[in-house]
Backbone as JSON, one array per atom type, in Angstrom:
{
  "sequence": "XXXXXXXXXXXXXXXXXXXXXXXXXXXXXXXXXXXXXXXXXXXXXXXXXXXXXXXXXXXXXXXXXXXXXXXXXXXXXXXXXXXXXXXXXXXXXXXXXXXXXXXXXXXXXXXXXXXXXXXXXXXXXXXXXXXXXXXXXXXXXXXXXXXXXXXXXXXXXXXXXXXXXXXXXXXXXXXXXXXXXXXXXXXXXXXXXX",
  "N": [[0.82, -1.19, 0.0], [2.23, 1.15, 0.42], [3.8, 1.33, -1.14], [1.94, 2.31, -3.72], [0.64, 4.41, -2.56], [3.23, 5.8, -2.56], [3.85, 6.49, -5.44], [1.3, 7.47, -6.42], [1.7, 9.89, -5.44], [4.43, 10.62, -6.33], [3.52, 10.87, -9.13], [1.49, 12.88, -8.7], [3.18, 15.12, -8.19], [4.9, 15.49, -10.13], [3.09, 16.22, -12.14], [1.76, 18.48, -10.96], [3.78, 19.99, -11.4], [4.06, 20.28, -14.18], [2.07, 21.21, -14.93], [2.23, 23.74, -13.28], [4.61, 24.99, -14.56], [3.65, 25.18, -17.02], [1.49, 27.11, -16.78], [3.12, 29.57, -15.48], [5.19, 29.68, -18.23], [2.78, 30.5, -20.1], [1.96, 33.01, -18.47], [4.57, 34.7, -19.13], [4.17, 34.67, -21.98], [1.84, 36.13, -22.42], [0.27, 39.16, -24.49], [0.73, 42.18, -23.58], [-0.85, 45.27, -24.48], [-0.6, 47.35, -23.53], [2.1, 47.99, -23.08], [2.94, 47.41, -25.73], [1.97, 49.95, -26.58], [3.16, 51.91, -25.31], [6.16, 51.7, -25.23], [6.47, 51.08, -27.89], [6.27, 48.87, -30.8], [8.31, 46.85, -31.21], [10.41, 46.99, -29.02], [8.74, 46.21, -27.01], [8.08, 43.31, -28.48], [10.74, 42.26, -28.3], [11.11, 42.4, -25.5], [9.2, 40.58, -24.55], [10.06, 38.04, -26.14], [12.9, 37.69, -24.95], [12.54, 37.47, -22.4], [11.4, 34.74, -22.52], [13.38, 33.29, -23.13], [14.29, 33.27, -25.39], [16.67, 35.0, -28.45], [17.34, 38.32, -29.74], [18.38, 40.38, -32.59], [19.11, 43.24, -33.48], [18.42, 45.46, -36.52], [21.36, 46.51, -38.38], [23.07, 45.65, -36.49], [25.41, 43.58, -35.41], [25.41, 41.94, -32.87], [23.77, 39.91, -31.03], [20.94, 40.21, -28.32], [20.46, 38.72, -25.45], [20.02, 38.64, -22.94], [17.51, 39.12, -20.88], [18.02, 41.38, -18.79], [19.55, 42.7, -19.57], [18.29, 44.62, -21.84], [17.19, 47.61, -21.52], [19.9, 48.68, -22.0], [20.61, 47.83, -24.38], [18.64, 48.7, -25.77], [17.64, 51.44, -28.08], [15.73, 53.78, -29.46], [15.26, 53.88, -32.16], [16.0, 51.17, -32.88], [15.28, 48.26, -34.46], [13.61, 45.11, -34.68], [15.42, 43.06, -36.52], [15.87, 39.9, -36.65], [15.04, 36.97, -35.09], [15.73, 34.76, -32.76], [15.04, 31.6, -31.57], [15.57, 29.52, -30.42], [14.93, 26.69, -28.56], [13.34, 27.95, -26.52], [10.68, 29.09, -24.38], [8.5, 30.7, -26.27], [5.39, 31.04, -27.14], [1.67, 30.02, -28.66], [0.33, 32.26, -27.57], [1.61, 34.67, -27.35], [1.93, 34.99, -29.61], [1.22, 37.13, -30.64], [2.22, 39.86, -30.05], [4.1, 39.71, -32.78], [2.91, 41.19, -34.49], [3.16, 44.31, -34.9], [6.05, 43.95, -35.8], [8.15, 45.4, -38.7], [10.57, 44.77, -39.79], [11.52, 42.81, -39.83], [13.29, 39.8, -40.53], [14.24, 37.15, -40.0], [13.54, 34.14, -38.75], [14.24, 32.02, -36.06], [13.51, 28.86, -35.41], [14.1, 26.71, -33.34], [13.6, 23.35, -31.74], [11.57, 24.09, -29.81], [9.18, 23.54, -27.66], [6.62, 24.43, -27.13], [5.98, 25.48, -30.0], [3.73, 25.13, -31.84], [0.63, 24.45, -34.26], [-0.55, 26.95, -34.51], [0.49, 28.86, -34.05], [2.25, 28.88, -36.08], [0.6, 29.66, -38.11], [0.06, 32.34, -37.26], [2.28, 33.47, -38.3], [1.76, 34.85, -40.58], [1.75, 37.2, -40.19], [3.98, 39.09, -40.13], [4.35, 38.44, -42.72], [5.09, 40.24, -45.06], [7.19, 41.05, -44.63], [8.98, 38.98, -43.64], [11.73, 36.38, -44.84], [13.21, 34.4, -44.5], [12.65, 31.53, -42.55], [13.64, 28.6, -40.14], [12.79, 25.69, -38.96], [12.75, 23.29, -36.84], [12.95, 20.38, -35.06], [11.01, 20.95, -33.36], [8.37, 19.2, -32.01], [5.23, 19.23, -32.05], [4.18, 20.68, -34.47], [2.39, 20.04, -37.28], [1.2, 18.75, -40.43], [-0.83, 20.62, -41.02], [0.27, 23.15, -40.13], [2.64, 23.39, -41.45], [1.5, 23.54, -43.95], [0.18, 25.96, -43.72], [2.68, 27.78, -44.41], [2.44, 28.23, -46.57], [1.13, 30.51, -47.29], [3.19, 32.5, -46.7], [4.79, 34.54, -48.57], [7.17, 35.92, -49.21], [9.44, 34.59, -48.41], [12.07, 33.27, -49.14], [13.83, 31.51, -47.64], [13.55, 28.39, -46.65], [13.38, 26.13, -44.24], [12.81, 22.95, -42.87], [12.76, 20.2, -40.5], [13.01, 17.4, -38.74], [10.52, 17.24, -37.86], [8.02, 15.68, -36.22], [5.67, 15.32, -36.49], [4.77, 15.7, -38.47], [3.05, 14.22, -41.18], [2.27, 13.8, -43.88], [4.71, 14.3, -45.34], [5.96, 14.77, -48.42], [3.39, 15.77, -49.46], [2.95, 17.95, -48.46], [5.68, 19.24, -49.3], [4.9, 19.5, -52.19], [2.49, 21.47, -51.61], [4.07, 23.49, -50.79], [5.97, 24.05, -52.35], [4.54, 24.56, -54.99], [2.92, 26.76, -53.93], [5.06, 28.93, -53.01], [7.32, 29.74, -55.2], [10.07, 31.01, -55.51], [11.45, 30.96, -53.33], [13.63, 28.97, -51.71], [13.83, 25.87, -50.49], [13.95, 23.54, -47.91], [13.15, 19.92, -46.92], [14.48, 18.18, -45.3], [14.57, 14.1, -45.43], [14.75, 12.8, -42.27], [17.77, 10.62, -41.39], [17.79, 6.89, -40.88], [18.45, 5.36, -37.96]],
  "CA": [[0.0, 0.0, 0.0], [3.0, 2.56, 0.94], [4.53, 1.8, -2.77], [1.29, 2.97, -4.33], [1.0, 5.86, -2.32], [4.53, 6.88, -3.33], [3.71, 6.49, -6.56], [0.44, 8.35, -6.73], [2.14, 11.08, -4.69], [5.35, 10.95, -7.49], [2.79, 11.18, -10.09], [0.75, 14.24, -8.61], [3.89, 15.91, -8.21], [5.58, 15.88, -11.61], [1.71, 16.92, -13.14], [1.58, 19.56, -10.57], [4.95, 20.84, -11.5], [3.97, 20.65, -15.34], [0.57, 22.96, -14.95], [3.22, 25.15, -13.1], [5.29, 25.49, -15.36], [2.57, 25.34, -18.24], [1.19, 28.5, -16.44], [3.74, 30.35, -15.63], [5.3, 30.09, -19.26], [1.6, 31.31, -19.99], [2.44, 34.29, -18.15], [5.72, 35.01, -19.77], [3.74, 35.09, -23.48], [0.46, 36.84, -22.67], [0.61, 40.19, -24.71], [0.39, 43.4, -22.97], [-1.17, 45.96, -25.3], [-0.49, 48.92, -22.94], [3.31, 48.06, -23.12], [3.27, 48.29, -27.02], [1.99, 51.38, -27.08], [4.11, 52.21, -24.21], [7.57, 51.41, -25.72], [6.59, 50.33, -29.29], [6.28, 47.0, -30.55], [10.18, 46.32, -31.53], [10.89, 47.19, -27.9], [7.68, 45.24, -26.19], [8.52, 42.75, -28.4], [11.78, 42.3, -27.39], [10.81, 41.65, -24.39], [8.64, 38.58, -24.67], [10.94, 37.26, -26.27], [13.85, 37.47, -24.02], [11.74, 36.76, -20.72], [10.63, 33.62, -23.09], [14.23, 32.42, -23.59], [14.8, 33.94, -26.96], [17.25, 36.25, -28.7], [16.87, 38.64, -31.02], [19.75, 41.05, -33.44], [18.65, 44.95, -33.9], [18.96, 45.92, -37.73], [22.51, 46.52, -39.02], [24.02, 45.51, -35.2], [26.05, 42.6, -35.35], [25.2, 41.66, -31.43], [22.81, 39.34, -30.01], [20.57, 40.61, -27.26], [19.65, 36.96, -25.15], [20.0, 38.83, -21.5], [16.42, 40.39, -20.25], [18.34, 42.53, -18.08], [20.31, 44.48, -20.55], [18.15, 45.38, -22.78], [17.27, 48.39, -21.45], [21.03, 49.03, -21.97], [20.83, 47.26, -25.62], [17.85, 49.13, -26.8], [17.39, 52.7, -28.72], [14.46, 53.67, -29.42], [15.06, 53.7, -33.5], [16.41, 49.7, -33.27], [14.15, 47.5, -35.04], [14.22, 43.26, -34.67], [15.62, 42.34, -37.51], [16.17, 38.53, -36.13], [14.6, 35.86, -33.73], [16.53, 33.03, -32.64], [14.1, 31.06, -30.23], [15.68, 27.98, -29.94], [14.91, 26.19, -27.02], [12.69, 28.99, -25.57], [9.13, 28.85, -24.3], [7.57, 31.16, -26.7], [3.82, 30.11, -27.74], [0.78, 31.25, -29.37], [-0.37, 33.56, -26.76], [2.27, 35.64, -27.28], [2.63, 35.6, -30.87], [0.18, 39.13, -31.37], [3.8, 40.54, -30.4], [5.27, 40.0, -34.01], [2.38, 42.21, -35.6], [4.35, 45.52, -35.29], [7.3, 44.2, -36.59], [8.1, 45.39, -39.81], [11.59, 44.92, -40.15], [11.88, 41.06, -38.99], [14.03, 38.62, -41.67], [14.86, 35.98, -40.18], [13.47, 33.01, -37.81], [14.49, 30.2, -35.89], [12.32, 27.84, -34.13], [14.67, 24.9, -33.14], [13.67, 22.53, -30.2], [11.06, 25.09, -29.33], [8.48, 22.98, -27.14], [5.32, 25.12, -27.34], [5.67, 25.91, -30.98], [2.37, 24.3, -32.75], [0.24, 24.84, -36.27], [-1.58, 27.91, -34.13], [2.41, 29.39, -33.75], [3.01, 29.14, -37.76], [-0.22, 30.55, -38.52], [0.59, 33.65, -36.86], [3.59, 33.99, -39.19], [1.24, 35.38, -41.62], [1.34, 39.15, -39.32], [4.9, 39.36, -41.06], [4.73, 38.13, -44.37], [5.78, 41.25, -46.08], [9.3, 41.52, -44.4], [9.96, 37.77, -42.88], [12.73, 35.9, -45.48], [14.06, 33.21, -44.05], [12.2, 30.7, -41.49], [13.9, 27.52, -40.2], [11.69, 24.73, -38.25], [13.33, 22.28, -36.62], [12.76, 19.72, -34.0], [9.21, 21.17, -32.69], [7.19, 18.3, -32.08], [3.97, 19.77, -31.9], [3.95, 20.72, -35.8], [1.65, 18.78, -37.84], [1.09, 19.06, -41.48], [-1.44, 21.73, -40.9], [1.21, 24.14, -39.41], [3.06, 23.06, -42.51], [0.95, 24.03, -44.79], [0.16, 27.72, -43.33], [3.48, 28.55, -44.42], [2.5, 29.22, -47.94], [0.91, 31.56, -47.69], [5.05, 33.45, -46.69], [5.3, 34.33, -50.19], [7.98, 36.84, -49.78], [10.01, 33.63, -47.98], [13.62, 33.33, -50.24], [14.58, 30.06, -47.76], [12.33, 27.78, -45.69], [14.37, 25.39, -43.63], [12.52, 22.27, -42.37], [13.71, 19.17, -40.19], [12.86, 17.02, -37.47], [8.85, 17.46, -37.81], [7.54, 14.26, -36.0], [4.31, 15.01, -36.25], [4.29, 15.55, -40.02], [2.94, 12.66, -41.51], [2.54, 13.63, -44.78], [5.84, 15.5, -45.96], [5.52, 14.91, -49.49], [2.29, 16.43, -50.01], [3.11, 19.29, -47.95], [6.49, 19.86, -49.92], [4.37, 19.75, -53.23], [2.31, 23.06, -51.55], [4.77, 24.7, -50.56], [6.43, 24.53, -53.82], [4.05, 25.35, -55.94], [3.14, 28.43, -53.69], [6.48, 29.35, -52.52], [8.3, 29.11, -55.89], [10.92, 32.04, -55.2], [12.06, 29.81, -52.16], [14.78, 27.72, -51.33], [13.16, 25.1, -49.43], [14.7, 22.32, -47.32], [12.54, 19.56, -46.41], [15.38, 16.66, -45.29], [14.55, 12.84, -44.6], [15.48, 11.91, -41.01], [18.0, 9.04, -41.91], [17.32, 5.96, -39.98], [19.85, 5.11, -37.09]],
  "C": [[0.87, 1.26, 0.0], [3.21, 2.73, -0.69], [3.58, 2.79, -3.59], [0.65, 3.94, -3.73], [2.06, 6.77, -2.57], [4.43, 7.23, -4.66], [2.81, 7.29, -7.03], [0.94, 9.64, -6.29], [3.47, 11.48, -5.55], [4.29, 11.84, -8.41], [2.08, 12.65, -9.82], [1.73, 15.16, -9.1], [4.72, 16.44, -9.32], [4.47, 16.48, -12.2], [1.96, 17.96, -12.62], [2.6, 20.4, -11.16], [4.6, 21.54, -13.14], [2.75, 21.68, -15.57], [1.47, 23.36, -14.17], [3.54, 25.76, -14.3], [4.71, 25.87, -16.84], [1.9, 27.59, -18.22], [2.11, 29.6, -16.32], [4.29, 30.9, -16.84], [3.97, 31.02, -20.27], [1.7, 32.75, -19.82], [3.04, 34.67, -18.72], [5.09, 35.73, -21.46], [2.63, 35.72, -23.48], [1.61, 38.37, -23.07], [0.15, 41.1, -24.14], [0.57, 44.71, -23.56], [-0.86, 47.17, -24.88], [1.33, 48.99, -23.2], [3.47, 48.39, -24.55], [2.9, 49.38, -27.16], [2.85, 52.11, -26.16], [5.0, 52.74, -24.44], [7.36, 51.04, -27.28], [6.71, 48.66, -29.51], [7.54, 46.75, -30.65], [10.63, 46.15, -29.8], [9.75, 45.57, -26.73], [7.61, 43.83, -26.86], [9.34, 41.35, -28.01], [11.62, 41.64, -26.0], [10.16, 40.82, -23.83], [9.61, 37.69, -25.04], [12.44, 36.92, -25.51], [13.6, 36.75, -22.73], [11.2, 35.09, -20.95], [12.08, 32.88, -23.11], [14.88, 32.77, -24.89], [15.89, 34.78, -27.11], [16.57, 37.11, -29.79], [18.18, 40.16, -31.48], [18.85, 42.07, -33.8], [19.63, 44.56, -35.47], [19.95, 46.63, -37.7], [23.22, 46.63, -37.24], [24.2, 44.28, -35.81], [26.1, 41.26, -34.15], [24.14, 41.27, -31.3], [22.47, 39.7, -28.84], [19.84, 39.17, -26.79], [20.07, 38.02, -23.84], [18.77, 39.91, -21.38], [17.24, 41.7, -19.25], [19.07, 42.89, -18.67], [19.65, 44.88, -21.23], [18.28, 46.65, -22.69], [18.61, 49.35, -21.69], [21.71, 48.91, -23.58], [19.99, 48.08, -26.75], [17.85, 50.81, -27.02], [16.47, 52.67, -29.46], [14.06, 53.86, -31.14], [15.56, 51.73, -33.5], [14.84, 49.07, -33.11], [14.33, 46.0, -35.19], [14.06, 43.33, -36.3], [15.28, 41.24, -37.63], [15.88, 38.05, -34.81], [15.23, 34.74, -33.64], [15.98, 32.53, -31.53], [13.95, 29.91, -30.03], [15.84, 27.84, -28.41], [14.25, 27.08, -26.1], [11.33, 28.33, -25.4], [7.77, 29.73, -25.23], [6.6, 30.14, -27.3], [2.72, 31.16, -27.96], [0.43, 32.36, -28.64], [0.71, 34.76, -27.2], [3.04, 36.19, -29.17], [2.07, 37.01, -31.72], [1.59, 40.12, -31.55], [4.27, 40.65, -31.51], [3.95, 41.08, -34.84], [2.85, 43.64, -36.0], [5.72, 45.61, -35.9], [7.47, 44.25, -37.83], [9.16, 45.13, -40.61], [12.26, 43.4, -39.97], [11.98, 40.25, -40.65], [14.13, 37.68, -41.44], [14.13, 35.25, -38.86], [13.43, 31.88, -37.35], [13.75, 29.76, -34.89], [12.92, 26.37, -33.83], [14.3, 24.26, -32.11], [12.67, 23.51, -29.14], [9.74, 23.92, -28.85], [6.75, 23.34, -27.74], [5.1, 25.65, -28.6], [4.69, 24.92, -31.65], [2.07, 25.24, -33.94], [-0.11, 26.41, -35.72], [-0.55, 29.03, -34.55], [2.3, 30.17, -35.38], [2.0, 29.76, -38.56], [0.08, 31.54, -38.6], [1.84, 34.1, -37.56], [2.84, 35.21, -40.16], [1.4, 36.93, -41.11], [2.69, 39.48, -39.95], [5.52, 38.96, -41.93], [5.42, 38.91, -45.13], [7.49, 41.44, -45.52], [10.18, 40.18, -44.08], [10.06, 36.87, -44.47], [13.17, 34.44, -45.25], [13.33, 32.34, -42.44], [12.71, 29.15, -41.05], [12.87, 27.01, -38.68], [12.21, 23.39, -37.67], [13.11, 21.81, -34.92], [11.77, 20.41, -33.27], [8.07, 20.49, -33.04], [5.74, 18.47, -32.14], [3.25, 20.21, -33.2], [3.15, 19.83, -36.39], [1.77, 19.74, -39.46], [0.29, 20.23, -41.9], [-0.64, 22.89, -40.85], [1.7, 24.62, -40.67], [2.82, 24.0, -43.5], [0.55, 25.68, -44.56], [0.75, 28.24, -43.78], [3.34, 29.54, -45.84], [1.64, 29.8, -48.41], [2.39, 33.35, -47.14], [5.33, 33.62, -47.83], [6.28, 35.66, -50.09], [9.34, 36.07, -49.28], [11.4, 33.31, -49.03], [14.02, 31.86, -49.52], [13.82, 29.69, -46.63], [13.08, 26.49, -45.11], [13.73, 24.29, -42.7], [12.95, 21.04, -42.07], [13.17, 18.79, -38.71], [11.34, 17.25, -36.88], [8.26, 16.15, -37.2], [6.45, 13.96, -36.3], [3.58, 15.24, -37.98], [4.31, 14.96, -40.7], [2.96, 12.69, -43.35], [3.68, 14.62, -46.04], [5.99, 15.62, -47.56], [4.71, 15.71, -50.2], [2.07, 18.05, -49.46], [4.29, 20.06, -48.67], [5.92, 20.22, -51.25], [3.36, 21.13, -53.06], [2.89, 23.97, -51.73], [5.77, 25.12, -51.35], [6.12, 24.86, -54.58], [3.43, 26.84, -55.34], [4.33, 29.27, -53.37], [7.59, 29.46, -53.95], [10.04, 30.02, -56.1], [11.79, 31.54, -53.77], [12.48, 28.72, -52.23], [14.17, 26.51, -50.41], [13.74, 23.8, -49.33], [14.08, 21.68, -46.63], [13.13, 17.65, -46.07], [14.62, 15.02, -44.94], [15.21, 12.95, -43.41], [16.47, 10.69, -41.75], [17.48, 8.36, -40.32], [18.59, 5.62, -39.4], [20.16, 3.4, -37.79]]
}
């Protein structure tokens, strides 16, 4: 009887921890509309994405901003996100209203990003006219749906996909996104087999 009380009492405790941490990351991505108008979106942002785990490269800087506590030290109030690099962060849909002000955003990476789903790649569509370059890799949560969202990115030059588990039919999704995308480089590798 003790074992399967330890066991139910393991079990609570890892769930409980995961609705923590479910919520709290929650927190982290809700958008706060008073802050963009506040600071601007580049700036407000910015700062989802950092508090999320993310980086992101101001237009014609050379420097990665990944520390929430410098920005204020990183930012001027003409720097504009060029670049998201949000591997391994917690951003998720709640917080993707953030990219609608950006107008200046080229480039993004979504590697090993947990909470990235189809809802995520939808939301790409808010900067179609300036975003270039999207790579996708290892975010289980993708499905062929997600996939397919992308083409409507038609100003997209290189589309970088890999490590999709949940995309069952990659074929028929590379045949979309080639015939809408045809100005794009697109990389849609086999896994080899170990």
């Amino acid at each position: 009887m003790l074992q399967y009380l330890n066991k139910c009492f393991i079990s609570k405790t890892i769930s409980s921890k995961r609705t923590f941490y479910q919520w709290l990351n929650t927190v982290f991505n809700k958008v706060d509309e008073q802050r963009i108008k506040d600071v601007g979106p580049d700036r407000a942002a910015a700062e989802w994405l950092l508090r999320c785990g993310a980086s992101v490269k101001w237009k014609n800087k050379d420097k990665w901003v990944s520390d929430y506590n410098m920005l204020h030290m990183e930012f001027l109030p003409k720097n504009v996100i060029e670049e998201i690099d949000a591997s391994d962060s917690c951003i998720m849909n709640v917080g993707f209203p953030y990219l609608k002000g950006l107008k200046h955003l080229k480039i993004i990476k979504l590697h090993k990003c947990s909470y990235i789903e189809d809802t995520c790649l939808s939301m790409l569509l808010a900067v179609k006219d300036s975003l270039q370059h999207l790579e996708i890799v290892s975010c289980g949560n993708v499905t062929d749906k997600g996939i397919l969202s992308l083409a409507r990115l038609t100003n997209l030059k290189l589309l970088y996909l890999y490590d999709l588990p949940e995309v069952t039919d990659r074929e028929h999704c590379l045949l979309v996104l080639q015939n809408n995308l045809p100005k794009c480089k697109l990389s849609f590798p086999v896994i080899p087999e170990a």
